[in-house]
Amino acid sequence: MKTLSLPALVCALGLLLSAQFSLRADNAPAPTGHIAEVQLAEAELSKNGVFGFPQEQAQILCDTPELRLSMWNNSEYLYAQAIFWNDNDAELGQLRDGRVTGDRANLVLDLDADEQLTKDVDRIYMLSPWPNFPGLRYSIAKGQDGKWATNPILSDTKGRGAIRYVLTPEGRRIRVDSFLIPLREINRKIGDKIRLVYYGNSPHPDLTVNSAGFQPQPPLGAHYADYNIPMASYHDYFLAKGGTFSMSSVPDGHHDAPSGPPAPPRRR
């Protein structure tokens, strides 16, 4: 049986971009969290994406009532956008050991597409892995023999990304996770094949989703980790020749103010 040596890197937080509150349809104050600078109708979000994402050119890898994951790339960047339809609240929560957590998202990359962990090659890109680590971070695989282990969370990526909440005119909040990753940083180019999976979690409401359709079985339960998802179920993605793109249209969570006490992940 496969032994896993590191919990999925967890956590993220939605922080206020302004001190104002929006109102839900029931006129109750909306939960605090990242709000897009502009309102966007749900139908438009579904059709076109947001934050400059080239949805019409993108490949949709997962499309369910809970999650849509779309991928696009050009010669410089890999751009992933996940719409977490049922997460409308960026409130913090707690792990079972008492550590503070929040919204989080991981994009796990099997970069040599061999369906197994490759030390010093495969990577996990994370959005706000802890409340005091906002924005896009990453970690490099250090395990072997199929055992997931990674180095400490690194913050020197040349990419950008963030967890944001889009506010529709009807007052609904919808979570959108954006990952913009330089191809040079992952040592890949047009024509290469990679494999990947998206994993997202929310403490409020208590939800976990993944793009592979993985359904945890006992004793995992609802609080499974990304490393529990079999690598054989990851999506194939071929790097194509996309068009021009403005990096500045992607939100950069590194500029978000950290929130919550420091809580570096424990290793086991």
PDB file of C-alpha atoms in Angstrom:
ATOM      1  CA  MET A   1       0.000   0.000   0.000  1.00  0.00           C
ATOM      2  CA  LYS A   2       1.249   3.446  -0.895  1.00  0.00           C
ATOM      3  CA  THR A   3       2.698   5.385   2.065  1.00  0.00           C
ATOM      4  CA  LEU A   4       2.272   9.147   2.069  1.00  0.00           C
ATOM      5  CA  SER A   5       4.761  11.223   3.950  1.00  0.00           C
ATOM      6  CA  LEU A   6       3.331  14.724   3.738  1.00  0.00           C
ATOM      7  CA  PRO A   7      -0.162  16.104   4.245  1.00  0.00           C
ATOM      8  CA  ALA A   8      -1.448  18.193   1.420  1.00  0.00           C
ATOM      9  CA  LEU A   9      -0.259  21.712   1.805  1.00  0.00           C
ATOM     10  CA  VAL A  10      -3.262  23.482   3.157  1.00  0.00           C
ATOM     11  CA  CYS A  11      -4.740  26.782   3.698  1.00  0.00           C
ATOM     12  CA  ALA A  12      -5.592  30.068   2.164  1.00  0.00           C
ATOM     13  CA  LEU A  13      -7.576  33.090   3.098  1.00  0.00           C
ATOM     14  CA  GLY A  14      -9.894  35.580   1.512  1.00  0.00           C
ATOM     15  CA  LEU A  15      -9.090  39.114   2.656  1.00  0.00           C
ATOM     16  CA  LEU A  16     -11.031  42.292   2.083  1.00  0.00           C
ATOM     17  CA  LEU A  17      -9.997  44.418  -0.895  1.00  0.00           C
ATOM     18  CA  SER A  18     -12.201  47.135   0.502  1.00  0.00           C
ATOM     19  CA  ALA A  19     -13.823  47.756   3.854  1.00  0.00           C
ATOM     20  CA  GLN A  20     -17.280  47.813   2.332  1.00  0.00           C
ATOM     21  CA  PHE A  21     -19.834  45.039   2.581  1.00  0.00           C
ATOM     22  CA  SER A  22     -22.020  43.760  -0.220  1.00  0.00           C
ATOM     23  CA  LEU A  23     -25.533  42.465   0.368  1.00  0.00           C
ATOM     24  CA  ARG A  24     -26.817  39.033  -0.511  1.00  0.00           C
ATOM     25  CA  ALA A  25     -30.246  38.606  -2.019  1.00  0.00           C
ATOM     26  CA  ASP A  26     -31.666  38.221   1.503  1.00  0.00           C
ATOM     27  CA  ASN A  27     -30.118  41.610   2.466  1.00  0.00           C
ATOM     28  CA  ALA A  28     -27.830  39.989   5.045  1.00  0.00           C
ATOM     29  CA  PRO A  29     -24.190  41.142   5.001  1.00  0.00           C
ATOM     30  CA  ALA A  30     -22.181  39.055   2.607  1.00  0.00           C
ATOM     31  CA  PRO A  31     -19.279  37.067   4.077  1.00  0.00           C
ATOM     32  CA  THR A  32     -15.979  38.879   4.003  1.00  0.00           C
ATOM     33  CA  GLY A  33     -13.465  37.893   1.369  1.00  0.00           C
ATOM     34  CA  HIS A  34     -11.800  38.907  -1.871  1.00  0.00           C
ATOM     35  CA  ILE A  35     -14.208  40.669  -4.204  1.00  0.00           C
ATOM     36  CA  ALA A  36     -13.460  41.280  -7.845  1.00  0.00           C
ATOM     37  CA  GLU A  37     -13.092  44.938  -8.739  1.00  0.00           C
ATOM     38  CA  VAL A  38     -16.078  44.620 -11.083  1.00  0.00           C
ATOM     39  CA  GLN A  39     -19.334  42.736 -10.861  1.00  0.00           C
ATOM     40  CA  LEU A  40     -19.796  39.929 -13.337  1.00  0.00           C
ATOM     41  CA  ALA A  41     -22.923  38.050 -14.337  1.00  0.00           C
ATOM     42  CA  GLU A  42     -22.772  34.321 -13.725  1.00  0.00           C
ATOM     43  CA  ALA A  43     -23.549  33.588 -17.369  1.00  0.00           C
ATOM     44  CA  GLU A  44     -20.665  35.806 -18.474  1.00  0.00           C
ATOM     45  CA  LEU A  45     -18.308  34.176 -15.986  1.00  0.00           C
ATOM     46  CA  SER A  46     -19.310  30.773 -17.300  1.00  0.00           C
ATOM     47  CA  LYS A  47     -18.869  31.759 -20.938  1.00  0.00           C
ATOM     48  CA  ASN A  48     -15.755  33.933 -20.812  1.00  0.00           C
ATOM     49  CA  GLY A  49     -13.985  33.325 -17.526  1.00  0.00           C
ATOM     50  CA  VAL A  50     -12.492  36.322 -15.719  1.00  0.00           C
ATOM     51  CA  PHE A  51      -9.151  38.064 -15.081  1.00  0.00           C
ATOM     52  CA  GLY A  52      -8.140  37.897 -18.716  1.00  0.00           C
ATOM     53  CA  PHE A  53      -8.477  34.131 -18.937  1.00  0.00           C
ATOM     54  CA  PRO A  54      -8.815  33.117 -22.637  1.00  0.00           C
ATOM     55  CA  GLN A  55     -11.798  30.840 -22.002  1.00  0.00           C
ATOM     56  CA  GLU A  56     -12.757  30.506 -25.664  1.00  0.00           C
ATOM     57  CA  GLN A  57      -9.281  29.142 -26.449  1.00  0.00           C
ATOM     58  CA  ALA A  58      -8.983  27.040 -23.305  1.00  0.00           C
ATOM     59  CA  GLN A  59      -9.402  23.322 -22.767  1.00  0.00           C
ATOM     60  CA  ILE A  60     -11.978  22.390 -20.125  1.00  0.00           C
ATOM     61  CA  LEU A  61     -10.672  19.440 -18.125  1.00  0.00           C
ATOM     62  CA  CYS A  62     -13.467  19.253 -15.557  1.00  0.00           C
ATOM     63  CA  ASP A  63     -17.019  20.598 -15.749  1.00  0.00           C
ATOM     64  CA  THR A  64     -19.400  19.644 -12.938  1.00  0.00           C
ATOM     65  CA  PRO A  65     -21.970  21.525 -10.826  1.00  0.00           C
ATOM     66  CA  GLU A  66     -19.251  21.934  -8.176  1.00  0.00           C
ATOM     67  CA  LEU A  67     -16.181  22.756 -10.255  1.00  0.00           C
ATOM     68  CA  ARG A  68     -14.947  23.844 -13.648  1.00  0.00           C
ATOM     69  CA  LEU A  69     -11.238  23.599 -14.409  1.00  0.00           C
ATOM     70  CA  SER A  70      -9.953  25.173 -17.623  1.00  0.00           C
ATOM     71  CA  MET A  71      -6.391  25.237 -18.944  1.00  0.00           C
ATOM     72  CA  TRP A  72      -4.656  27.457 -21.479  1.00  0.00           C
ATOM     73  CA  ASN A  73      -1.071  28.197 -22.382  1.00  0.00           C
ATOM     74  CA  ASN A  74       1.136  30.045 -24.803  1.00  0.00           C
ATOM     75  CA  SER A  75       4.900  29.928 -25.264  1.00  0.00           C
ATOM     76  CA  GLU A  76       5.488  31.704 -21.943  1.00  0.00           C
ATOM     77  CA  TYR A  77       2.786  30.761 -19.447  1.00  0.00           C
ATOM     78  CA  LEU A  78       0.510  27.996 -18.283  1.00  0.00           C
ATOM     79  CA  TYR A  79      -2.774  29.517 -17.079  1.00  0.00           C
ATOM     80  CA  ALA A  80      -5.248  27.447 -15.042  1.00  0.00           C
ATOM     81  CA  GLN A  81      -8.566  28.822 -13.846  1.00  0.00           C
ATOM     82  CA  ALA A  82     -10.890  26.919 -11.508  1.00  0.00           C
ATOM     83  CA  ILE A  83     -14.415  28.100 -10.720  1.00  0.00           C
ATOM     84  CA  PHE A  84     -15.495  26.713  -7.348  1.00  0.00           C
ATOM     85  CA  TRP A  85     -19.199  27.290  -7.837  1.00  0.00           C
ATOM     86  CA  ASN A  86     -20.485  26.509  -4.331  1.00  0.00           C
ATOM     87  CA  ASP A  87     -17.892  28.352  -2.238  1.00  0.00           C
ATOM     88  CA  ASN A  88     -19.259  31.766  -1.304  1.00  0.00           C
ATOM     89  CA  ASP A  89     -17.420  32.468   1.958  1.00  0.00           C
ATOM     90  CA  ALA A  90     -13.766  33.270   2.670  1.00  0.00           C
ATOM     91  CA  GLU A  91     -14.021  32.988   6.459  1.00  0.00           C
ATOM     92  CA  LEU A  92     -11.154  31.328   8.306  1.00  0.00           C
ATOM     93  CA  GLY A  93     -11.487  27.978  10.040  1.00  0.00           C
ATOM     94  CA  GLN A  94      -9.399  25.593  12.108  1.00  0.00           C
ATOM     95  CA  LEU A  95      -7.713  22.280  11.460  1.00  0.00           C
ATOM     96  CA  ARG A  96      -8.258  19.410  13.868  1.00  0.00           C
ATOM     97  CA  ASP A  97      -5.016  20.288  15.645  1.00  0.00           C
ATOM     98  CA  GLY A  98      -6.167  23.879  16.177  1.00  0.00           C
ATOM     99  CA  ARG A  99      -4.105  25.584  13.501  1.00  0.00           C
ATOM    100  CA  VAL A 100      -5.833  28.388  11.613  1.00  0.00           C
ATOM    101  CA  THR A 101      -6.706  27.653   8.014  1.00  0.00           C
ATOM    102  CA  GLY A 102      -8.742  29.141   5.199  1.00  0.00           C
ATOM    103  CA  ASP A 103      -9.539  28.683   1.523  1.00  0.00           C
ATOM    104  CA  ARG A 104      -6.786  26.846  -0.314  1.00  0.00           C
ATOM    105  CA  ALA A 105      -6.071  25.501  -3.768  1.00  0.00           C
ATOM    106  CA  ASN A 106      -3.363  23.254  -5.186  1.00  0.00           C
ATOM    107  CA  LEU A 107      -2.445  22.495  -8.777  1.00  0.00           C
ATOM    108  CA  VAL A 108      -0.373  19.299  -8.702  1.00  0.00           C
ATOM    109  CA  LEU A 109       1.841  18.870 -11.781  1.00  0.00           C
ATOM    110  CA  ASP A 110       3.170  15.534 -13.021  1.00  0.00           C
ATOM    111  CA  LEU A 111       5.578  17.311 -15.322  1.00  0.00           C
ATOM    112  CA  ASP A 112       7.126  14.282 -17.006  1.00  0.00           C
ATOM    113  CA  ALA A 113       3.653  12.726 -17.414  1.00  0.00           C
ATOM    114  CA  ASP A 114       4.786   9.318 -16.153  1.00  0.00           C
ATOM    115  CA  GLU A 115       1.916   8.836 -13.664  1.00  0.00           C
ATOM    116  CA  GLN A 116       4.301   8.538 -10.748  1.00  0.00           C
ATOM    117  CA  LEU A 117       6.174  10.864  -8.449  1.00  0.00           C
ATOM    118  CA  THR A 118       9.472  12.067  -9.904  1.00  0.00           C
ATOM    119  CA  LYS A 119      11.886  13.606  -7.422  1.00  0.00           C
ATOM    120  CA  ASP A 120      13.086  17.140  -8.243  1.00  0.00           C
ATOM    121  CA  VAL A 121      10.745  17.325 -11.258  1.00  0.00           C
ATOM    122  CA  ASP A 122       7.092  17.234 -10.211  1.00  0.00           C
ATOM    123  CA  ARG A 123       5.655  20.242  -8.414  1.00  0.00           C
ATOM    124  CA  ILE A 124       2.707  21.496  -6.411  1.00  0.00           C
ATOM    125  CA  TYR A 125       1.637  25.094  -7.057  1.00  0.00           C
ATOM    126  CA  MET A 126      -0.431  26.499  -4.208  1.00  0.00           C
ATOM    127  CA  LEU A 127      -2.658  29.512  -3.734  1.00  0.00           C
ATOM    128  CA  SER A 128      -2.300  30.970  -0.237  1.00  0.00           C
ATOM    129  CA  PRO A 129      -1.152  27.732   1.437  1.00  0.00           C
ATOM    130  CA  TRP A 130      -1.469  29.434   4.833  1.00  0.00           C
ATOM    131  CA  PRO A 131      -3.223  32.661   5.828  1.00  0.00           C
ATOM    132  CA  ASN A 132       0.159  34.316   6.339  1.00  0.00           C
ATOM    133  CA  PHE A 133       1.422  33.015   2.950  1.00  0.00           C
ATOM    134  CA  PRO A 134      -0.878  34.790   0.483  1.00  0.00           C
ATOM    135  CA  GLY A 135      -0.604  34.398  -3.275  1.00  0.00           C
ATOM    136  CA  LEU A 136       1.046  31.815  -5.503  1.00  0.00           C
ATOM    137  CA  ARG A 137       3.652  29.552  -3.912  1.00  0.00           C
ATOM    138  CA  TYR A 138       5.116  26.197  -4.883  1.00  0.00           C
ATOM    139  CA  SER A 139       6.963  23.154  -3.655  1.00  0.00           C
ATOM    140  CA  ILE A 140       9.150  20.618  -5.473  1.00  0.00           C
ATOM    141  CA  ALA A 141       8.746  16.857  -5.071  1.00  0.00           C
ATOM    142  CA  LYS A 142      11.428  15.277  -2.899  1.00  0.00           C
ATOM    143  CA  GLY A 143       9.842  11.906  -2.264  1.00  0.00           C
ATOM    144  CA  GLN A 144      10.700   8.651  -3.943  1.00  0.00           C
ATOM    145  CA  ASP A 145       9.223   5.175  -4.395  1.00  0.00           C
ATOM    146  CA  GLY A 146       5.794   6.764  -4.713  1.00  0.00           C
ATOM    147  CA  LYS A 147       5.960   8.541  -1.356  1.00  0.00           C
ATOM    148  CA  TRP A 148       4.873  12.154  -1.539  1.00  0.00           C
ATOM    149  CA  ALA A 149       7.281  14.474   0.213  1.00  0.00           C
ATOM    150  CA  THR A 150       8.156  18.019  -0.717  1.00  0.00           C
ATOM    151  CA  ASN A 151      10.629  20.707   0.190  1.00  0.00           C
ATOM    152  CA  PRO A 152       9.486  23.755   2.179  1.00  0.00           C
ATOM    153  CA  ILE A 153       7.061  26.154   0.545  1.00  0.00           C
ATOM    154  CA  LEU A 154       8.911  28.430  -1.883  1.00  0.00           C
ATOM    155  CA  SER A 155       7.891  32.001  -2.659  1.00  0.00           C
ATOM    156  CA  ASP A 156      10.230  32.934  -5.509  1.00  0.00           C
ATOM    157  CA  THR A 157       7.922  32.018  -8.387  1.00  0.00           C
ATOM    158  CA  LYS A 158       7.882  34.436 -11.325  1.00  0.00           C
ATOM    159  CA  GLY A 159       4.220  33.621 -11.821  1.00  0.00           C
ATOM    160  CA  ARG A 160       1.198  34.978 -10.025  1.00  0.00           C
ATOM    161  CA  GLY A 161      -2.251  33.967  -8.908  1.00  0.00           C
ATOM    162  CA  ALA A 162      -4.901  34.369  -6.243  1.00  0.00           C
ATOM    163  CA  ILE A 163      -8.167  33.149  -4.796  1.00  0.00           C
ATOM    164  CA  ARG A 164     -10.879  35.700  -5.498  1.00  0.00           C
ATOM    165  CA  TYR A 165     -14.641  35.988  -5.120  1.00  0.00           C
ATOM    166  CA  VAL A 166     -16.668  37.349  -8.009  1.00  0.00           C
ATOM    167  CA  LEU A 167     -19.867  39.157  -7.038  1.00  0.00           C
ATOM    168  CA  THR A 168     -22.772  38.727  -9.438  1.00  0.00           C
ATOM    169  CA  PRO A 169     -25.457  41.412  -9.907  1.00  0.00           C
ATOM    170  CA  GLU A 170     -27.881  39.076  -8.118  1.00  0.00           C
ATOM    171  CA  GLY A 171     -25.678  39.134  -5.018  1.00  0.00           C
ATOM    172  CA  ARG A 172     -24.165  35.673  -5.384  1.00  0.00           C
ATOM    173  CA  ARG A 173     -20.491  35.197  -4.582  1.00  0.00           C
ATOM    174  CA  ILE A 174     -18.493  32.690  -6.635  1.00  0.00           C
ATOM    175  CA  ARG A 175     -14.924  31.664  -5.920  1.00  0.00           C
ATOM    176  CA  VAL A 176     -12.386  31.774  -8.754  1.00  0.00           C
ATOM    177  CA  ASP A 177      -8.854  30.366  -8.390  1.00  0.00           C
ATOM    178  CA  SER A 178      -6.241  31.547 -10.904  1.00  0.00           C
ATOM    179  CA  PHE A 179      -2.756  30.057 -11.407  1.00  0.00           C
ATOM    180  CA  LEU A 180      -0.338  31.670 -13.884  1.00  0.00           C
ATOM    181  CA  ILE A 181       2.880  29.639 -14.116  1.00  0.00           C
ATOM    182  CA  PRO A 182       5.898  30.434 -16.341  1.00  0.00           C
ATOM    183  CA  LEU A 183       6.807  27.507 -18.602  1.00  0.00           C
ATOM    184  CA  ARG A 184      10.486  28.309 -18.083  1.00  0.00           C
ATOM    185  CA  GLU A 185      10.006  27.806 -14.357  1.00  0.00           C
ATOM    186  CA  ILE A 186       8.714  24.260 -14.845  1.00  0.00           C
ATOM    187  CA  ASN A 187      11.180  23.478 -17.664  1.00  0.00           C
ATOM    188  CA  ARG A 188       8.496  22.779 -20.235  1.00  0.00           C
ATOM    189  CA  LYS A 189       7.823  24.046 -23.767  1.00  0.00           C
ATOM    190  CA  ILE A 190       5.247  23.956 -26.555  1.00  0.00           C
ATOM    191  CA  GLY A 191       4.568  20.382 -27.646  1.00  0.00           C
ATOM    192  CA  ASP A 192       5.289  18.799 -24.255  1.00  0.00           C
ATOM    193  CA  LYS A 193       2.744  16.671 -22.442  1.00  0.00           C
ATOM    194  CA  ILE A 194       2.116  17.120 -18.741  1.00  0.00           C
ATOM    195  CA  ARG A 195      -0.423  15.640 -16.341  1.00  0.00           C
ATOM    196  CA  LEU A 196      -2.164  17.553 -13.584  1.00  0.00           C
ATOM    197  CA  VAL A 197      -4.951  17.701 -11.062  1.00  0.00           C
ATOM    198  CA  TYR A 198      -6.669  20.547  -9.212  1.00  0.00           C
ATOM    199  CA  TYR A 199      -7.590  20.281  -5.538  1.00  0.00           C
ATOM    200  CA  GLY A 200      -9.578  22.949  -3.682  1.00  0.00           C
ATOM    201  CA  ASN A 201     -10.808  23.272  -0.131  1.00  0.00           C
ATOM    202  CA  SER A 202     -13.011  25.660   1.819  1.00  0.00           C
ATOM    203  CA  PRO A 203     -13.551  25.668   5.608  1.00  0.00           C
ATOM    204  CA  HIS A 204     -16.718  27.781   5.263  1.00  0.00           C
ATOM    205  CA  PRO A 205     -18.718  26.180   3.787  1.00  0.00           C
ATOM    206  CA  ASP A 206     -16.927  22.914   4.547  1.00  0.00           C
ATOM    207  CA  LEU A 207     -16.180  21.703   1.018  1.00  0.00           C
ATOM    208  CA  THR A 208     -13.426  19.803  -0.780  1.00  0.00           C
ATOM    209  CA  VAL A 209     -13.367  19.358  -4.550  1.00  0.00           C
ATOM    210  CA  ASN A 210     -10.990  17.878  -7.094  1.00  0.00           C
ATOM    211  CA  SER A 211     -10.936  17.846 -10.876  1.00  0.00           C
ATOM    212  CA  ALA A 212     -10.199  14.108 -11.248  1.00  0.00           C
ATOM    213  CA  GLY A 213     -13.534  12.895  -9.914  1.00  0.00           C
ATOM    214  CA  PHE A 214     -11.791  11.190  -7.002  1.00  0.00           C
ATOM    215  CA  GLN A 215     -14.241   9.956  -4.363  1.00  0.00           C
ATOM    216  CA  PRO A 216     -12.585   9.195  -1.016  1.00  0.00           C
ATOM    217  CA  GLN A 217     -13.373   5.913   0.680  1.00  0.00           C
ATOM    218  CA  PRO A 218     -13.177   5.178   4.407  1.00  0.00           C
ATOM    219  CA  PRO A 219     -11.154   5.897   6.426  1.00  0.00           C
ATOM    220  CA  LEU A 220     -10.344   9.096   4.452  1.00  0.00           C
ATOM    221  CA  GLY A 221     -13.778  10.685   4.597  1.00  0.00           C
ATOM    222  CA  ALA A 222     -14.489  14.180   3.340  1.00  0.00           C
ATOM    223  CA  HIS A 223     -11.190  15.677   4.539  1.00  0.00           C
ATOM    224  CA  TYR A 224      -8.855  13.924   2.137  1.00  0.00           C
ATOM    225  CA  ALA A 225      -5.676  15.509   0.802  1.00  0.00           C
ATOM    226  CA  ASP A 226      -4.418  16.090  -2.714  1.00  0.00           C
ATOM    227  CA  TYR A 227      -1.825  13.332  -2.380  1.00  0.00           C
ATOM    228  CA  ASN A 228      -4.672  10.831  -1.874  1.00  0.00           C
ATOM    229  CA  ILE A 229      -5.735  11.357  -5.491  1.00  0.00           C
ATOM    230  CA  PRO A 230      -4.156   8.608  -7.644  1.00  0.00           C
ATOM    231  CA  MET A 231      -1.743  10.053 -10.180  1.00  0.00           C
ATOM    232  CA  ALA A 232      -3.181   7.694 -12.810  1.00  0.00           C
ATOM    233  CA  SER A 233      -6.407   9.745 -12.645  1.00  0.00           C
ATOM    234  CA  TYR A 234      -4.724  13.079 -13.439  1.00  0.00           C
ATOM    235  CA  HIS A 235      -5.628  14.914 -16.643  1.00  0.00           C
ATOM    236  CA  ASP A 236      -3.450  14.816 -19.748  1.00  0.00           C
ATOM    237  CA  TYR A 237      -2.603  18.255 -21.078  1.00  0.00           C
ATOM    238  CA  PHE A 238      -0.548  19.048 -24.182  1.00  0.00           C
ATOM    239  CA  LEU A 239       1.155  22.434 -24.274  1.00  0.00           C
ATOM    240  CA  ALA A 240      -0.139  24.208 -27.362  1.00  0.00           C
ATOM    241  CA  LYS A 241       0.773  27.426 -29.121  1.00  0.00           C
ATOM    242  CA  GLY A 242      -1.573  30.021 -27.681  1.00  0.00           C
ATOM    243  CA  GLY A 243      -1.876  33.691 -28.507  1.00  0.00           C
ATOM    244  CA  THR A 244      -0.872  36.884 -26.763  1.00  0.00           C
ATOM    245  CA  PHE A 245      -1.792  37.486 -23.161  1.00  0.00           C
ATOM    246  CA  SER A 246      -1.510  40.238 -20.552  1.00  0.00           C
ATOM    247  CA  MET A 247       0.047  38.931 -17.347  1.00  0.00           C
ATOM    248  CA  SER A 248      -1.137  42.012 -15.471  1.00  0.00           C
ATOM    249  CA  SER A 249      -4.780  40.914 -15.839  1.00  0.00           C
ATOM    250  CA  VAL A 250      -4.184  38.048 -13.400  1.00  0.00           C
ATOM    251  CA  PRO A 251      -4.606  39.016  -9.726  1.00  0.00           C
ATOM    252  CA  ASP A 252      -1.437  38.751  -7.676  1.00  0.00           C
ATOM    253  CA  GLY A 253      -2.240  37.508  -4.192  1.00  0.00           C
ATOM    254  CA  HIS A 254       1.271  38.327  -2.981  1.00  0.00           C
ATOM    255  CA  HIS A 255      -0.019  41.868  -2.492  1.00  0.00           C
ATOM    256  CA  ASP A 256      -2.777  40.709  -0.145  1.00  0.00           C
ATOM    257  CA  ALA A 257      -2.202  41.521   3.496  1.00  0.00           C
ATOM    258  CA  PRO A 258      -1.424  38.350   5.457  1.00  0.00           C
ATOM    259  CA  SER A 259      -4.064  37.311   7.968  1.00  0.00           C
ATOM    260  CA  GLY A 260      -4.040  34.918  10.873  1.00  0.00           C
ATOM    261  CA  PRO A 261      -1.154  33.746  13.059  1.00  0.00           C
ATOM    262  CA  PRO A 262       1.953  32.170  11.537  1.00  0.00           C
ATOM    263  CA  ALA A 263       1.358  28.447  11.051  1.00  0.00           C
ATOM    264  CA  PRO A 264       4.056  26.686   9.021  1.00  0.00           C
ATOM    265  CA  PRO A 265       2.964  23.184   7.968  1.00  0.00           C
ATOM    266  CA  ARG A 266       4.139  20.284  10.024  1.00  0.00           C
ATOM    267  CA  ARG A 267       6.004  17.503   8.248  1.00  0.00           C
ATOM    268  CA  ARG A 268       5.578  13.825   8.928  1.00  0.00           C
TER     269      ARG A 268
END
